[in-house]
PDB file of C-alpha atoms and ligand atoms in Angstrom:
ATOM      1  CA  MET A  27     -74.046  74.439  42.100  1.00 96.00           C
ATOM      2  CA  LYS A  28     -70.635  75.945  42.665  1.00 98.00           C
ATOM      3  CA  VAL A  29     -68.740  77.423  39.695  1.00 98.00           C
ATOM      4  CA  ILE A  30     -64.991  77.976  39.909  1.00 98.00           C
ATOM      5  CA  ILE A  31     -63.422  80.073  37.155  1.00 98.00           C
ATOM      6  CA  SER A  32     -59.692  79.744  36.513  1.00 98.00           C
ATOM      7  CA  LYS A  33     -57.515  81.928  34.327  1.00 98.00           C
ATOM      8  CA  ASP A  34     -56.436  79.017  32.126  1.00 98.00           C
ATOM      9  CA  TYR A  35     -56.388  75.239  31.766  1.00 98.00           C
ATOM     10  CA  ASP A  36     -53.340  74.847  33.967  1.00 98.00           C
ATOM     11  CA  GLU A  37     -54.946  76.690  36.881  1.00 98.00           C
ATOM     12  CA  LEU A  38     -58.218  74.798  36.341  1.00 98.00           C
ATOM     13  CA  SER A  39     -56.357  71.474  36.595  1.00 98.00           C
ATOM     14  CA  LYS A  40     -54.561  72.586  39.773  1.00 98.00           C
ATOM     15  CA  LYS A  41     -57.803  73.760  41.408  1.00 98.00           C
ATOM     16  CA  ALA A  42     -59.511  70.475  40.548  1.00 98.00           C
ATOM     17  CA  ALA A  43     -56.534  68.610  42.076  1.00 98.00           C
ATOM     18  CA  ASP A  44     -56.762  70.807  45.209  1.00 98.00           C
ATOM     19  CA  PHE A  45     -60.412  69.814  45.460  1.00 98.00           C
ATOM     20  CA  PHE A  46     -59.367  66.148  45.500  1.00 96.00           C
ATOM     21  CA  GLU A  47     -56.426  66.625  47.842  1.00 97.00           C
ATOM     22  CA  GLU A  48     -58.679  68.296  50.433  1.00 97.00           C
ATOM     23  CA  ARG A  49     -60.997  65.274  50.687  1.00 96.00           C
ATOM     24  CA  PHE A  50     -58.812  62.416  49.377  1.00 97.00           C
ATOM     25  CA  ASP A  51     -58.723  60.499  52.672  1.00 96.00           C
ATOM     26  CA  LYS A  52     -62.512  60.336  52.726  1.00 97.00           C
ATOM     27  CA  ILE A  53     -62.837  59.017  49.159  1.00 98.00           C
ATOM     28  CA  LYS A  54     -63.034  55.274  48.583  1.00 98.00           C
ATOM     29  CA  VAL A  55     -64.448  55.128  45.037  1.00 98.00           C
ATOM     30  CA  LEU A  56     -63.337  57.594  42.380  1.00 98.00           C
ATOM     31  CA  GLY A  57     -65.442  58.006  39.254  1.00 98.00           C
ATOM     32  CA  LEU A  58     -63.091  58.865  36.394  1.00 98.00           C
ATOM     33  CA  ALA A  59     -63.399  60.270  32.883  1.00 98.00           C
ATOM     34  CA  THR A  60     -61.216  60.147  29.792  1.00 97.00           C
ATOM     35  CA  GLY A  61     -60.853  62.713  26.986  1.00 94.00           C
ATOM     36  CA  SER A  62     -58.444  65.644  26.877  1.00 95.00           C
ATOM     37  CA  THR A  63     -60.041  67.678  29.649  1.00 98.00           C
ATOM     38  CA  PRO A  64     -58.983  65.656  32.742  1.00 98.00           C
ATOM     39  CA  ILE A  65     -55.395  65.032  31.569  1.00 98.00           C
ATOM     40  CA  GLY A  66     -54.094  68.108  33.453  1.00 98.00           C
ATOM     41  CA  LEU A  67     -55.911  67.002  36.613  1.00 98.00           C
ATOM     42  CA  TYR A  68     -54.400  63.509  36.344  1.00 98.00           C
ATOM     43  CA  LYS A  69     -50.907  65.022  35.891  1.00 98.00           C
ATOM     44  CA  GLN A  70     -51.464  67.029  39.056  1.00 98.00           C
ATOM     45  CA  LEU A  71     -52.679  63.987  40.998  1.00 98.00           C
ATOM     46  CA  ILE A  72     -49.590  62.024  39.883  1.00 98.00           C
ATOM     47  CA  LYS A  73     -47.370  64.859  41.118  1.00 98.00           C
ATOM     48  CA  ARG A  74     -49.158  64.932  44.452  1.00 98.00           C
ATOM     49  CA  VAL A  75     -48.642  61.178  44.879  1.00 98.00           C
ATOM     50  CA  GLU A  76     -44.928  61.659  44.073  1.00 98.00           C
ATOM     51  CA  ASP A  77     -44.788  64.467  46.643  1.00 98.00           C
ATOM     52  CA  GLY A  78     -46.394  62.194  49.251  1.00 97.00           C
ATOM     53  CA  LYS A  79     -49.477  64.396  49.599  1.00 97.00           C
ATOM     54  CA  ILE A  80     -52.026  61.758  48.548  1.00 98.00           C
ATOM     55  CA  SER A  81     -52.067  58.007  48.030  1.00 98.00           C
ATOM     56  CA  PHE A  82     -54.284  55.768  45.870  1.00 98.00           C
ATOM     57  CA  LYS A  83     -53.624  52.740  48.089  1.00 97.00           C
ATOM     58  CA  ASP A  84     -57.007  51.212  49.006  1.00 95.00           C
ATOM     59  CA  LYS A  85     -58.827  53.409  46.443  1.00 98.00           C
ATOM     60  CA  TYR A  86     -61.132  51.988  43.795  1.00 98.00           C
ATOM     61  CA  SER A  87     -62.022  53.559  40.483  1.00 98.00           C
ATOM     62  CA  VAL A  88     -64.832  53.224  37.979  1.00 98.00           C
ATOM     63  CA  ASN A  89     -64.600  54.849  34.567  1.00 98.00           C
ATOM     64  CA  LEU A  90     -67.498  56.268  32.640  1.00 98.00           C
ATOM     65  CA  ASP A  91     -67.210  54.612  29.275  1.00 97.00           C
ATOM     66  CA  GLU A  92     -65.319  52.685  26.623  1.00 97.00           C
ATOM     67  CA  TYR A  93     -65.486  52.343  22.854  1.00 97.00           C
ATOM     68  CA  ILE A  94     -66.839  49.109  21.419  1.00 97.00           C
ATOM     69  CA  GLY A  95     -64.841  47.317  18.741  1.00 95.00           C
ATOM     70  CA  LEU A  96     -61.289  48.376  19.538  1.00 95.00           C
ATOM     71  CA  PRO A  97     -58.978  45.440  20.229  1.00 92.00           C
ATOM     72  CA  ILE A  98     -57.765  45.100  23.835  1.00 90.00           C
ATOM     73  CA  GLY A  99     -54.619  47.204  24.218  1.00 93.00           C
ATOM     74  CA  HIS A 100     -55.549  49.632  21.389  1.00 94.00           C
ATOM     75  CA  LYS A 101     -53.850  52.936  22.176  1.00 93.00           C
ATOM     76  CA  GLU A 102     -57.126  54.884  21.878  1.00 95.00           C
ATOM     77  CA  SER A 103     -59.100  52.534  24.111  1.00 96.00           C
ATOM     78  CA  TYR A 104     -60.114  54.224  27.329  1.00 97.00           C
ATOM     79  CA  ARG A 105     -58.498  51.434  29.368  1.00 97.00           C
ATOM     80  CA  GLU A 106     -55.128  52.267  27.752  1.00 97.00           C
ATOM     81  CA  PHE A 107     -55.788  55.981  28.207  1.00 97.00           C
ATOM     82  CA  MET A 108     -56.326  55.496  31.937  1.00 98.00           C
ATOM     83  CA  ASN A 109     -53.277  53.250  32.321  1.00 98.00           C
ATOM     84  CA  ASP A 110     -51.073  55.753  30.430  1.00 97.00           C
ATOM     85  CA  ASN A 111     -52.418  58.946  31.967  1.00 98.00           C
ATOM     86  CA  LEU A 112     -52.963  57.873  35.566  1.00 98.00           C
ATOM     87  CA  PHE A 113     -52.947  54.283  36.787  1.00 98.00           C
ATOM     88  CA  ASN A 114     -49.383  53.376  35.712  1.00 98.00           C
ATOM     89  CA  HIS A 115     -48.020  56.412  37.553  1.00 98.00           C
ATOM     90  CA  VAL A 116     -49.776  56.187  40.931  1.00 98.00           C
ATOM     91  CA  ASP A 117     -49.902  53.620  43.731  1.00 98.00           C
ATOM     92  CA  ILE A 118     -53.349  52.253  42.855  1.00 98.00           C
ATOM     93  CA  ASP A 119     -53.838  48.482  42.733  1.00 98.00           C
ATOM     94  CA  ILE A 120     -54.721  47.942  39.056  1.00 98.00           C
ATOM     95  CA  LYS A 121     -57.169  45.210  40.169  1.00 98.00           C
ATOM     96  CA  ASN A 122     -59.187  47.950  41.880  1.00 98.00           C
ATOM     97  CA  THR A 123     -59.631  49.909  38.636  1.00 98.00           C
ATOM     98  CA  ASN A 124     -62.708  49.348  36.495  1.00 98.00           C
ATOM     99  CA  VAL A 125     -63.298  50.425  32.898  1.00 98.00           C
ATOM    100  CA  PRO A 126     -66.439  49.032  31.249  1.00 98.00           C
ATOM    101  CA  PHE A 127     -65.909  46.605  28.382  1.00 97.00           C
ATOM    102  CA  ALA A 128     -68.492  45.250  25.950  1.00 97.00           C
ATOM    103  CA  LYS A 129     -67.392  42.720  23.349  1.00 95.00           C
ATOM    104  CA  ASP A 130     -70.024  43.877  20.834  1.00 96.00           C
ATOM    105  CA  VAL A 131     -73.177  46.003  20.569  1.00 97.00           C
ATOM    106  CA  ASP A 132     -75.370  43.126  21.839  1.00 97.00           C
ATOM    107  CA  ASP A 133     -73.351  42.568  24.998  1.00 97.00           C
ATOM    108  CA  ILE A 134     -76.101  43.620  27.421  1.00 97.00           C
ATOM    109  CA  SER A 135     -74.695  41.427  30.196  1.00 98.00           C
ATOM    110  CA  ALA A 136     -71.553  43.633  30.222  1.00 98.00           C
ATOM    111  CA  CYS A 137     -73.803  46.586  31.091  1.00 98.00           C
ATOM    112  CA  GLU A 138     -75.532  44.742  33.941  1.00 98.00           C
ATOM    113  CA  LYS A 139     -72.185  43.502  35.219  1.00 98.00           C
ATOM    114  CA  TYR A 140     -70.781  47.043  35.269  1.00 98.00           C
ATOM    115  CA  ASP A 141     -73.703  48.407  37.272  1.00 98.00           C
ATOM    116  CA  SER A 142     -73.300  45.599  39.816  1.00 98.00           C
ATOM    117  CA  ILE A 143     -69.608  46.457  40.157  1.00 98.00           C
ATOM    118  CA  ILE A 144     -70.542  50.079  40.949  1.00 98.00           C
ATOM    119  CA  ASP A 145     -73.270  48.997  43.374  1.00 98.00           C
ATOM    120  CA  GLY A 146     -70.986  46.402  44.965  1.00 98.00           C
ATOM    121  CA  LEU A 147     -68.448  49.131  45.733  1.00 98.00           C
ATOM    122  CA  GLY A 148     -71.162  51.163  47.454  1.00 98.00           C
ATOM    123  CA  GLY A 149     -71.424  53.746  44.669  1.00 98.00           C
ATOM    124  CA  VAL A 150     -69.126  56.538  43.569  1.00 98.00           C
ATOM    125  CA  ASP A 151     -67.878  59.097  46.101  1.00 98.00           C
ATOM    126  CA  VAL A 152     -66.614  61.735  43.669  1.00 98.00           C
ATOM    127  CA  GLN A 153     -67.341  61.570  39.933  1.00 98.00           C
ATOM    128  CA  VAL A 154     -65.154  63.490  37.472  1.00 98.00           C
ATOM    129  CA  LEU A 155     -66.994  64.556  34.320  1.00 98.00           C
ATOM    130  CA  GLY A 156     -66.048  66.271  31.098  1.00 98.00           C
ATOM    131  CA  VAL A 157     -68.741  67.439  28.718  1.00 98.00           C
ATOM    132  CA  GLY A 158     -69.177  67.003  24.980  1.00 95.00           C
ATOM    133  CA  GLU A 159     -69.663  70.015  22.724  1.00 94.00           C
ATOM    134  CA  ASN A 160     -73.199  68.684  22.261  1.00 94.00           C
ATOM    135  CA  GLY A 161     -73.817  68.461  26.018  1.00 96.00           C
ATOM    136  CA  HIS A 162     -73.190  64.730  26.424  1.00 96.00           C
ATOM    137  CA  ILE A 163     -71.954  63.407  29.743  1.00 97.00           C
ATOM    138  CA  ALA A 164     -70.089  60.114  29.567  1.00 97.00           C
ATOM    139  CA  PHE A 165     -71.436  58.909  26.209  1.00 95.00           C
ATOM    140  CA  ASN A 166     -75.048  59.780  27.007  1.00 95.00           C
ATOM    141  CA  GLU A 167     -75.773  61.582  23.768  1.00 92.00           C
ATOM    142  CA  PRO A 168     -78.590  64.120  23.211  1.00 94.00           C
ATOM    143  CA  ASP A 169     -81.711  62.118  22.377  1.00 93.00           C
ATOM    144  CA  SER A 170     -85.431  62.016  23.123  1.00 91.00           C
ATOM    145  CA  GLU A 171     -84.723  59.688  26.036  1.00 95.00           C
ATOM    146  CA  LEU A 172     -81.712  58.772  28.157  1.00 97.00           C
ATOM    147  CA  ASN A 173     -80.678  55.616  29.992  1.00 97.00           C
ATOM    148  CA  TYR A 174     -80.536  55.406  33.770  1.00 98.00           C
ATOM    149  CA  ASN A 175     -78.194  52.413  33.789  1.00 98.00           C
ATOM    150  CA  THR A 176     -75.066  51.439  31.890  1.00 98.00           C
ATOM    151  CA  SER A 177     -75.966  50.804  28.273  1.00 97.00           C
ATOM    152  CA  ILE A 178     -74.730  50.496  24.706  1.00 97.00           C
ATOM    153  CA  ILE A 179     -74.801  53.845  22.912  1.00 94.00           C
ATOM    154  CA  LYS A 180     -74.644  54.770  19.231  1.00 94.00           C
ATOM    155  CA  LEU A 181     -72.337  57.782  19.040  1.00 93.00           C
ATOM    156  CA  THR A 182     -73.574  60.904  17.267  1.00 91.00           C
ATOM    157  CA  ASP A 183     -71.773  62.513  14.330  1.00 93.00           C
ATOM    158  CA  SER A 184     -70.840  65.439  16.582  1.00 88.00           C
ATOM    159  CA  THR A 185     -69.006  63.101  18.983  1.00 90.00           C
ATOM    160  CA  ILE A 186     -67.393  61.020  16.217  1.00 95.00           C
ATOM    161  CA  ASN A 187     -66.152  64.232  14.580  1.00 93.00           C
ATOM    162  CA  ALA A 188     -64.863  65.646  17.867  1.00 90.00           C
ATOM    163  CA  ASN A 189     -63.059  62.378  18.707  1.00 92.00           C
ATOM    164  CA  SER A 190     -61.658  61.831  15.196  1.00 93.00           C
ATOM    165  CA  ARG A 191     -58.723  64.042  16.268  1.00 91.00           C
ATOM    166  CA  PHE A 192     -57.383  60.995  18.133  1.00 92.00           C
ATOM    167  CA  PHE A 193     -57.724  58.641  15.146  1.00 94.00           C
ATOM    168  CA  ASP A 194     -56.373  58.659  11.568  1.00 92.00           C
ATOM    169  CA  SER A 195     -59.809  59.468  10.146  1.00 92.00           C
ATOM    170  CA  TYR A 196     -63.532  59.748  10.918  1.00 93.00           C
ATOM    171  CA  ASP A 197     -63.995  56.190   9.596  1.00 94.00           C
ATOM    172  CA  ASP A 198     -61.577  54.799  12.169  1.00 93.00           C
ATOM    173  CA  VAL A 199     -63.549  56.159  15.139  1.00 95.00           C
ATOM    174  CA  PRO A 200     -65.732  53.442  16.703  1.00 96.00           C
ATOM    175  CA  LYS A 201     -69.428  54.179  16.205  1.00 96.00           C
ATOM    176  CA  TYR A 202     -70.650  52.562  19.444  1.00 97.00           C
ATOM    177  CA  ALA A 203     -69.645  52.720  23.075  1.00 97.00           C
ATOM    178  CA  ILE A 204     -70.611  51.285  26.443  1.00 98.00           C
ATOM    179  CA  SER A 205     -71.435  54.079  28.871  1.00 98.00           C
ATOM    180  CA  MET A 206     -72.521  54.547  32.436  1.00 98.00           C
ATOM    181  CA  GLY A 207     -76.094  55.861  32.369  1.00 98.00           C
ATOM    182  CA  VAL A 208     -77.199  59.254  33.610  1.00 98.00           C
ATOM    183  CA  GLY A 209     -78.912  57.712  36.651  1.00 97.00           C
ATOM    184  CA  LYS A 210     -75.762  55.993  37.820  1.00 96.00           C
ATOM    185  CA  ILE A 211     -73.818  59.243  37.285  1.00 98.00           C
ATOM    186  CA  MET A 212     -76.379  61.153  39.335  1.00 98.00           C
ATOM    187  CA  GLU A 213     -76.071  58.592  42.166  1.00 98.00           C
ATOM    188  CA  ALA A 214     -72.489  59.800  42.796  1.00 98.00           C
ATOM    189  CA  LYS A 215     -72.297  61.558  46.158  1.00 98.00           C
ATOM    190  CA  GLU A 216     -70.375  64.435  44.635  1.00 98.00           C
ATOM    191  CA  ILE A 217     -69.660  65.469  41.039  1.00 98.00           C
ATOM    192  CA  ILE A 218     -67.015  67.722  39.536  1.00 98.00           C
ATOM    193  CA  LEU A 219     -67.411  68.839  35.953  1.00 98.00           C
ATOM    194  CA  LEU A 220     -64.369  70.198  34.100  1.00 98.00           C
ATOM    195  CA  ALA A 221     -64.653  72.219  30.891  1.00 98.00           C
ATOM    196  CA  ASN A 222     -62.276  74.573  29.126  1.00 98.00           C
ATOM    197  CA  GLY A 223     -62.259  76.499  25.864  1.00 98.00           C
ATOM    198  CA  LYS A 224     -64.989  78.291  23.972  1.00 98.00           C
ATOM    199  CA  LYS A 225     -66.014  75.121  22.105  1.00 97.00           C
ATOM    200  CA  LYS A 226     -67.821  74.000  25.259  1.00 98.00           C
ATOM    201  CA  ALA A 227     -69.831  77.254  25.573  1.00 98.00           C
ATOM    202  CA  ASP A 228     -73.190  75.918  24.312  1.00 98.00           C
ATOM    203  CA  ALA A 229     -73.027  72.917  26.631  1.00 98.00           C
ATOM    204  CA  ILE A 230     -72.024  74.937  29.696  1.00 98.00           C
ATOM    205  CA  ARG A 231     -74.571  77.657  28.913  1.00 98.00           C
ATOM    206  CA  SER A 232     -77.308  75.010  28.937  1.00 98.00           C
ATOM    207  CA  LEU A 233     -76.133  73.992  32.420  1.00 98.00           C
ATOM    208  CA  LEU A 234     -75.518  77.389  34.010  1.00 98.00           C
ATOM    209  CA  GLU A 235     -78.160  79.592  32.410  1.00 95.00           C
ATOM    210  CA  GLY A 236     -81.888  79.219  32.969  1.00 91.00           C
ATOM    211  CA  ASP A 237     -83.621  76.390  34.744  1.00 93.00           C
ATOM    212  CA  LYS A 238     -84.385  74.054  31.829  1.00 96.00           C
ATOM    213  CA  ILE A 239     -83.510  70.379  32.046  1.00 97.00           C
ATOM    214  CA  THR A 240     -83.529  68.620  28.695  1.00 97.00           C
ATOM    215  CA  CYS A 241     -82.442  65.315  27.153  1.00 96.00           C
ATOM    216  CA  ASN A 242     -81.211  67.465  24.234  1.00 96.00           C
ATOM    217  CA  SER A 243     -78.349  68.504  26.492  1.00 97.00           C
ATOM    218  CA  PRO A 244     -77.781  65.694  29.027  1.00 97.00           C
ATOM    219  CA  VAL A 245     -75.422  67.853  31.119  1.00 98.00           C
ATOM    220  CA  THR A 246     -78.504  69.877  32.220  1.00 98.00           C
ATOM    221  CA  LEU A 247     -79.489  66.912  34.431  1.00 98.00           C
ATOM    222  CA  LEU A 248     -76.742  68.017  36.807  1.00 98.00           C
ATOM    223  CA  LYS A 249     -79.098  70.832  37.867  1.00 98.00           C
ATOM    224  CA  LEU A 250     -80.900  68.121  39.854  1.00 97.00           C
ATOM    225  CA  HIS A 251     -77.801  67.002  41.765  1.00 98.00           C
ATOM    226  CA  PRO A 252     -77.237  68.560  45.209  1.00 98.00           C
ATOM    227  CA  ASN A 253     -73.449  68.539  45.148  1.00 98.00           C
ATOM    228  CA  VAL A 254     -71.867  69.663  41.872  1.00 98.00           C
ATOM    229  CA  THR A 255     -68.789  71.844  41.368  1.00 98.00           C
ATOM    230  CA  VAL A 256     -68.078  73.143  37.855  1.00 98.00           C
ATOM    231  CA  PHE A 257     -64.504  74.130  36.948  1.00 98.00           C
ATOM    232  CA  ILE A 258     -64.209  76.316  33.835  1.00 98.00           C
ATOM    233  CA  ASP A 259     -61.526  78.592  32.392  1.00 98.00           C
ATOM    234  CA  GLU A 260     -61.786  82.275  31.457  1.00 98.00           C
ATOM    235  CA  GLU A 261     -61.904  81.587  27.717  1.00 98.00           C
ATOM    236  CA  LEU A 262     -65.039  79.518  28.228  1.00 98.00           C
ATOM    237  CA  ASN A 263     -66.511  81.945  30.742  1.00 98.00           C
ATOM    238  CA  ASN A 264     -66.029  84.864  28.318  1.00 98.00           C
ATOM    239  CA  ALA A 265     -67.886  82.927  25.601  1.00 98.00           C
ATOM    240  CA  LEU A 266     -70.979  82.352  27.764  1.00 96.00           C
TER     241      LEU A 266
HETATM  242  C1  LIG B  11     -64.990  60.576  28.472  1.00 74.71           C
HETATM  243  C2  LIG B  11     -66.348  61.048  28.416  1.00 74.71           C
HETATM  244  C3  LIG B  11     -66.777  62.149  27.526  1.00 74.71           C
HETATM  245  C4  LIG B  11     -65.824  63.338  27.537  1.00 74.71           C
HETATM  246  C5  LIG B  11     -66.309  64.428  26.598  1.00 74.71           C
HETATM  247  C6  LIG B  11     -65.352  65.581  26.509  1.00 74.71           C
HETATM  248  O1  LIG B  11     -64.853  59.505  29.395  1.00 74.71           O
HETATM  249  O2  LIG B  11     -67.144  60.485  29.088  1.00 74.71           O
HETATM  250  O3  LIG B  11     -68.056  62.570  27.914  1.00 74.71           O
HETATM  251  O4  LIG B  11     -65.737  63.834  28.840  1.00 74.71           O
HETATM  252  O5  LIG B  11     -66.487  63.880  25.312  1.00 74.71           O
HETATM  253  O6  LIG B  11     -64.167  65.147  25.905  1.00 74.71           O
HETATM  254  P1  LIG B  11     -62.879  66.091  25.873  1.00 74.71           P
HETATM  255  O7  LIG B  11     -62.424  66.217  27.274  1.00 74.71           O
HETATM  256  O8  LIG B  11     -61.889  65.332  25.025  1.00 74.71           O
HETATM  257  O9  LIG B  11     -63.317  67.380  25.272  1.00 74.71           O
END
């Protein structure tokens, strides 16, 4: 596992964008994440499209997850997040972008459909990941067991609290989500994990220190993947 330490969030985002620029022509399917962490990377990718350095023409994307219960078009839905922070500003064909969507917590067919979309595209070439303070990747929350495939997840209090900053209150945060499973994430040919700030120290420590792999910190599964690059900032590195 490669670890790249940047002086701050801005540099981290630029280095992650450099990583993409170097191999962009070879990527067909991008695995994308939401949350605050990748916003700087997406800004950089938009700039590089504007500068003619990369193009999203003929690229496909699959996102990791989506809340359940938000109306279509809700500003905090992950589909809107992706449109606002990336897709509307680059030359991707919106029909080639995929964000999972489950109409309710019993919508198992939405999970199966999402996995067949990923398989039908030939899998993910490069997967972008953030990490939860509790070690979750996508919405695979710490638990006694984890799902290989896309599934419906009950969010933990830690995640609802962390994400309540985007909503008016804790009560407004959806309590369930549809999420790519850890197996599908691990099938990506290459993974980049971005994390900044000392709040992510426990999660990143569980990944970078020792050789334990545990469902209590799903990010530790990345120790089993042959091609992972971790981008962190100095604040986080100093807290390890
Ligand atoms: C988002 C996702 C989550 C976030 C994680 C960190 O698609 O899958 O796992 O990456 O919750 O969120 P931020 O970046 O907001 O700290």
